[in-house]
Amino acid sequence: MEPLFGVVLVLTLAAASPANDSCTCATNKWAVCAQDGPGNCTCRLAGSHHPVDCSTLTPKCFLMKAEMMSLKEKRLWRPPRGVLDSDGIYNPDCEDSGAFKARQCNQSSSCWCVNSAGVRRTERGGGSLSCGQLVRTRWIYIELTHKRRPNAFRVPDVTKALTQLFESRYKLHPKYIAATKYEPPLIQIRLHQNRKPSWDVDIADVAYYFEKDVNNDSVFRSDSKLSVSVNGDALAIDKLWIYYVDEKPPEFCMRQLAAGISAVVTVVLLTAGIGIAVLLILRWLRTRTYKKFECKEMREIKATGSE
């Protein structure tokens, strides 16, 4: 019986070992996973302990929070009064669903409103700032350029390659890719999603994953870098820009615009004033010179008459 028991134990451990190795989150490198039962792997987000669905993309709000936790672990101590004003990465407040809360605040009681992509859409205000309901980002415009090559790609081939990329890597249904335009080396992609069904990924999450891939800081656990090929030829992405369009226009106040207009008006008035002053001085110099010349002629005439 003992040899048989030993064989069974070895087989059990051998079977359990791959399960433990497979207890990882392929779509989120910041997720912490643990085997809590036979064939049951539970993954939670580092820092917030929210459960993570590793079969799809993690909401951007959760990703930013996990990324902030990762950055804090790597950074040296910072003085408590040090201020970092950045509209990029910040430690966001998230709903249990992973959605951004409409109002975000930092440790200095500075608050602002964001859209569903976590992008600021108002001026910064105090703790009394009210944001109301979260405004959804319906359109996302992605612009990228690829490195120069002897021959440009064919437009249909580029469209097909990018559609396959977004569908296979980011789980985005092709119906949300509204348009693709290619004018070498510029590629424009327009994503459109009025509402996000529970079974679909959010275009804001897709854009964030794509941006991290292009910047060689992939959220995916796999070490394989982003690889895009068009008919077997590599599409080497050079630069990337992402623009967010909300269902309601942003609510930035007019103070910055007014300040800019005031500065322009001031410069124009100063320039006009200086110009007028220069003209008056030149006119005065001409008049003075003319009077001197006239007086000189009169003296010469009088001198001639007296002779």
Coordinates of C-alpha atoms in Angstrom, one line a residue:
M1 CA 0.0 0.0 0.0
E2 CA 2.8 2.4 0.8
P3 CA 4.4 2.3 -2.7
L4 CA 0.9 2.8 -4.2
F5 CA 0.3 5.8 -1.8
G6 CA 3.6 7.3 -2.8
V7 CA 2.8 7.1 -6.5
V8 CA -0.6 8.7 -5.9
L9 CA 1.0 11.5 -3.9
V10 CA 3.6 12.2 -6.6
L11 CA 0.9 12.3 -9.3
T12 CA -1.2 14.7 -7.1
L13 CA 1.7 17.0 -6.6
A14 CA 2.6 16.9 -10.3
A15 CA -0.9 17.8 -11.2
A16 CA -1.1 20.6 -8.6
S17 CA 2.2 22.2 -9.8
P18 CA 0.9 23.3 -13.2
A19 CA -2.2 24.6 -11.5
N20 CA -0.1 26.8 -9.2
D21 CA 2.0 28.0 -12.1
S22 CA -1.1 28.8 -14.1
C23 CA -2.6 30.9 -11.2
T24 CA -1.7 34.2 -12.7
C25 CA -3.6 37.0 -14.4
A26 CA -2.7 37.3 -18.1
T27 CA -4.4 40.7 -18.5
N28 CA -3.0 42.4 -15.4
K29 CA 0.6 42.2 -14.2
W30 CA -0.3 44.1 -11.0
A31 CA -2.8 41.5 -9.9
V32 CA -2.0 39.2 -7.0
C33 CA -3.3 35.7 -7.5
A34 CA -3.6 32.7 -5.1
Q35 CA -4.9 29.1 -5.4
D36 CA -7.8 29.0 -2.9
G37 CA -9.1 25.6 -4.0
P38 CA -8.7 22.8 -6.5
G39 CA -8.8 24.4 -9.9
N40 CA -9.9 27.8 -8.4
C41 CA -7.5 30.7 -8.8
T42 CA -8.5 34.1 -7.3
C43 CA -6.8 37.3 -8.4
R44 CA -7.1 40.6 -6.6
L45 CA -5.8 44.1 -7.5
A46 CA -2.7 45.2 -5.6
G47 CA -3.5 48.0 -3.3
S48 CA -7.3 47.8 -3.3
H49 CA -7.9 44.1 -3.1
H50 CA -10.7 44.3 -5.6
P51 CA -11.3 41.0 -7.4
V52 CA -9.9 41.0 -11.0
D53 CA -11.5 39.3 -14.0
C54 CA -8.5 38.0 -15.9
S55 CA -10.5 37.0 -18.9
T56 CA -10.9 40.6 -20.0
L57 CA -9.3 44.0 -19.5
T58 CA -9.1 45.6 -16.1
P59 CA -10.9 48.9 -15.7
K60 CA -8.5 51.9 -16.2
C61 CA -9.3 53.3 -12.7
F62 CA -8.1 50.1 -11.0
L63 CA -5.0 50.0 -13.2
M64 CA -4.0 53.6 -12.3
K65 CA -4.5 52.9 -8.6
A66 CA -2.3 49.7 -8.9
E67 CA 0.3 51.6 -10.9
M68 CA 0.5 54.3 -8.2
M69 CA 1.1 51.6 -5.6
S70 CA 3.8 50.1 -7.7
L71 CA 5.5 53.5 -8.2
K72 CA 5.4 54.2 -4.4
E73 CA 7.3 51.0 -3.8
K74 CA 10.0 52.0 -6.2
R75 CA 10.4 55.7 -5.3
L76 CA 12.6 57.2 -2.6
W77 CA 11.1 59.1 0.3
R78 CA 9.6 62.5 -0.8
P79 CA 9.2 65.5 1.5
P80 CA 5.6 65.8 2.7
R81 CA 5.3 69.3 1.2
G82 CA 6.5 68.2 -2.3
V83 CA 3.8 68.9 -4.9
L84 CA 3.4 67.1 -8.2
D85 CA 0.9 68.6 -10.5
S86 CA 0.2 66.0 -13.2
D87 CA -2.9 65.3 -15.2
G88 CA -1.5 61.9 -16.2
I89 CA -1.1 59.3 -13.5
Y90 CA -2.7 60.0 -10.1
N91 CA -4.2 57.8 -7.4
P92 CA -7.9 57.8 -8.3
D93 CA -11.1 57.1 -6.4
C94 CA -12.9 54.2 -8.0
E95 CA -16.3 52.7 -7.7
D96 CA -16.7 49.0 -6.9
S97 CA -17.3 48.4 -10.5
G98 CA -14.0 49.9 -11.5
A99 CA -15.5 53.1 -12.9
F100 CA -14.0 56.5 -12.0
K101 CA -15.8 58.6 -9.4
A102 CA -16.9 61.8 -11.0
R103 CA -14.9 63.9 -8.5
Q104 CA -11.2 63.3 -7.9
C105 CA -9.2 64.9 -5.1
N106 CA -5.5 64.8 -4.0
Q107 CA -4.0 65.1 -0.6
S108 CA -3.9 68.9 -0.7
S109 CA -7.8 69.2 -0.9
S110 CA -7.6 70.1 -4.6
C111 CA -10.5 68.5 -6.5
W112 CA -11.5 68.3 -10.1
C113 CA -14.1 66.5 -12.2
V114 CA -13.2 63.7 -14.7
N115 CA -14.9 61.8 -17.5
S116 CA -15.3 58.0 -17.7
A117 CA -11.7 57.8 -19.0
G118 CA -10.4 59.5 -15.9
V119 CA -9.4 62.6 -17.9
R120 CA -9.9 66.0 -16.2
R121 CA -12.7 68.1 -17.6
T122 CA -12.9 71.0 -15.2
E123 CA -10.6 73.5 -13.5
R124 CA -9.2 72.4 -10.2
G125 CA -11.2 73.6 -7.2
G126 CA -11.6 73.1 -3.5
G127 CA -13.2 70.4 -1.5
S128 CA -16.7 71.9 -2.0
L129 CA -16.5 71.3 -5.8
S130 CA -19.5 69.3 -7.1
C131 CA -19.3 67.2 -10.2
G132 CA -22.7 65.5 -10.5
Q133 CA -23.0 62.4 -12.6
L134 CA -19.9 60.9 -14.4
V135 CA -19.8 62.1 -18.0
R136 CA -19.1 59.3 -20.5
T137 CA -16.4 59.5 -23.1
R138 CA -18.1 58.4 -26.3
W139 CA -15.4 59.0 -28.9
I140 CA -11.7 58.3 -28.7
Y141 CA -9.4 59.4 -31.5
I142 CA -6.1 57.6 -31.8
E143 CA -3.4 59.0 -34.0
L144 CA -0.1 57.2 -34.5
T145 CA 2.8 57.3 -36.9
H146 CA 5.0 54.5 -38.1
K147 CA 8.6 54.6 -38.9
R148 CA 9.6 55.5 -42.5
R149 CA 9.8 52.6 -44.9
P150 CA 10.5 52.4 -48.7
N151 CA 7.0 51.4 -49.6
A152 CA 3.7 52.4 -47.9
F153 CA 1.3 49.8 -46.7
R154 CA -2.0 49.3 -48.5
V155 CA -4.9 51.0 -46.8
P156 CA -7.1 47.8 -46.6
D157 CA -4.2 45.8 -45.1
V158 CA -3.6 48.4 -42.4
T159 CA -7.3 48.5 -41.5
K160 CA -7.5 44.7 -41.3
A161 CA -4.3 44.4 -39.2
L162 CA -5.5 47.0 -36.7
T163 CA -9.0 45.5 -36.4
Q164 CA -7.5 42.1 -35.7
L165 CA -5.1 43.6 -33.1
F166 CA -7.9 45.4 -31.2
E167 CA -10.2 42.4 -31.3
S168 CA -7.7 39.7 -30.4
R169 CA -5.4 41.5 -27.9
Y170 CA -7.8 44.0 -26.3
K171 CA -11.1 42.1 -26.7
L172 CA -12.8 45.0 -28.5
H173 CA -15.6 44.2 -30.8
P174 CA -15.0 45.5 -34.4
K175 CA -18.3 47.4 -34.3
Y176 CA -16.7 49.9 -31.9
I177 CA -14.0 50.8 -34.5
A178 CA -15.9 53.5 -36.3
A179 CA -13.2 54.4 -38.8
T180 CA -9.6 53.9 -39.8
K181 CA -7.6 56.3 -42.1
Y182 CA -4.1 55.9 -43.4
E183 CA -2.0 58.6 -45.0
P184 CA 1.6 57.4 -44.7
P185 CA 3.1 57.6 -42.1
L186 CA 0.0 58.8 -40.2
I187 CA -2.7 56.3 -39.1
Q188 CA -5.9 57.6 -37.5
I189 CA -8.3 55.3 -35.6
R190 CA -11.7 56.4 -34.3
L191 CA -13.4 54.4 -31.6
H192 CA -17.1 55.0 -30.8
Q193 CA -19.1 53.6 -27.9
N194 CA -22.2 55.4 -26.6
R195 CA -22.8 52.9 -23.8
K196 CA -20.8 49.9 -22.6
P197 CA -22.7 46.7 -22.1
S198 CA -21.5 44.6 -19.2
W199 CA -20.1 42.0 -21.6
D200 CA -18.0 44.4 -23.6
V201 CA -14.8 46.2 -22.8
D202 CA -14.7 50.0 -22.4
I203 CA -12.9 51.9 -25.2
A204 CA -11.2 54.0 -22.5
D205 CA -9.6 50.8 -21.1
V206 CA -8.6 49.7 -24.6
A207 CA -6.9 53.0 -25.3
Y208 CA -5.1 52.8 -22.0
Y209 CA -3.8 49.3 -22.6
F210 CA -2.8 50.2 -26.1
E211 CA -0.9 53.3 -24.9
K212 CA 1.0 51.3 -22.3
D213 CA 1.8 48.7 -25.0
V214 CA 3.2 51.3 -27.4
N215 CA 5.3 52.9 -24.5
N216 CA 6.8 49.5 -23.7
D217 CA 5.1 49.3 -20.3
S218 CA 2.5 46.7 -21.1
V219 CA -0.1 45.8 -18.5
F220 CA -0.2 42.2 -19.8
R221 CA 1.7 39.8 -17.7
S222 CA 3.3 38.2 -20.7
D223 CA 6.8 39.5 -21.5
S224 CA 6.0 39.6 -25.2
K225 CA 6.0 43.1 -26.5
L226 CA 3.3 44.6 -28.8
S227 CA 3.8 43.2 -32.3
V228 CA 1.8 44.5 -35.2
S229 CA 2.4 43.1 -38.7
V230 CA 0.7 44.0 -42.0
N231 CA 0.9 41.1 -44.5
G232 CA 4.0 39.9 -42.7
D233 CA 5.8 43.2 -42.6
A234 CA 6.3 44.8 -39.2
L235 CA 4.3 48.0 -38.4
A236 CA 6.8 49.9 -36.2
I237 CA 4.8 52.5 -34.2
D238 CA 6.8 55.7 -33.8
K239 CA 4.6 58.2 -32.0
L240 CA 1.1 58.1 -30.4
W241 CA -1.6 60.6 -29.5
I242 CA -5.0 59.9 -27.9
Y243 CA -7.9 62.4 -27.8
Y244 CA -11.0 62.0 -25.7
V245 CA -14.4 63.4 -26.7
D246 CA -17.2 63.3 -24.1
E247 CA -20.9 63.3 -24.6
K248 CA -20.9 66.8 -22.9
P249 CA -18.4 69.5 -23.6
P250 CA -15.8 70.1 -20.9
E251 CA -16.5 72.7 -18.3
F252 CA -13.2 74.6 -18.1
C253 CA -13.9 78.2 -17.0
M254 CA -12.9 81.2 -19.1
R255 CA -10.3 82.5 -16.7
Q256 CA -7.4 81.1 -18.7
L257 CA -8.9 82.2 -22.0
A258 CA -9.6 85.7 -20.6
A259 CA -6.1 85.9 -19.3
G260 CA -4.7 85.0 -22.7
I261 CA -7.0 87.5 -24.5
S262 CA -6.0 90.2 -22.0
A263 CA -2.3 89.5 -22.6
V264 CA -2.8 89.8 -26.4
V265 CA -4.8 93.0 -26.0
T266 CA -2.1 94.5 -23.8
V267 CA 0.6 93.6 -26.3
V268 CA -1.4 95.1 -29.1
L269 CA -2.1 98.3 -27.2
L270 CA 1.5 98.7 -26.1
T271 CA 2.7 98.2 -29.7
A272 CA 0.1 100.7 -31.0
G273 CA 1.1 103.2 -28.3
I274 CA 4.8 102.8 -29.0
G275 CA 4.1 103.2 -32.8
I276 CA 2.1 106.4 -32.2
A277 CA 4.8 107.8 -29.9
V278 CA 7.5 107.1 -32.5
L279 CA 5.4 108.8 -35.2
L280 CA 4.8 111.9 -33.0
I281 CA 8.5 112.1 -32.2
L282 CA 9.5 111.8 -35.9
R283 CA 6.9 114.5 -36.8
W284 CA 8.3 116.8 -34.1
L285 CA 11.8 116.2 -35.3
R286 CA 10.8 117.0 -38.9
T287 CA 8.9 120.2 -37.8
R288 CA 11.9 121.3 -35.7
T289 CA 14.3 120.7 -38.6
Y290 CA 12.0 122.6 -41.0
K291 CA 11.7 125.6 -38.6
K292 CA 15.5 125.7 -38.2
F293 CA 16.0 125.6 -41.9
E294 CA 13.3 128.3 -42.4
C295 CA 14.9 130.6 -39.8
K296 CA 18.3 130.1 -41.4
E297 CA 17.0 131.1 -44.8
M298 CA 15.3 134.2 -43.3
R299 CA 18.5 135.3 -41.7
E300 CA 20.4 134.8 -45.0
I301 CA 17.8 136.9 -46.8
K302 CA 18.0 139.7 -44.2
A303 CA 21.7 139.7 -44.4
T304 CA 21.6 139.9 -48.2
G305 CA 19.1 142.8 -48.1
S306 CA 21.1 144.8 -45.6
E307 CA 24.1 144.6 -47.9

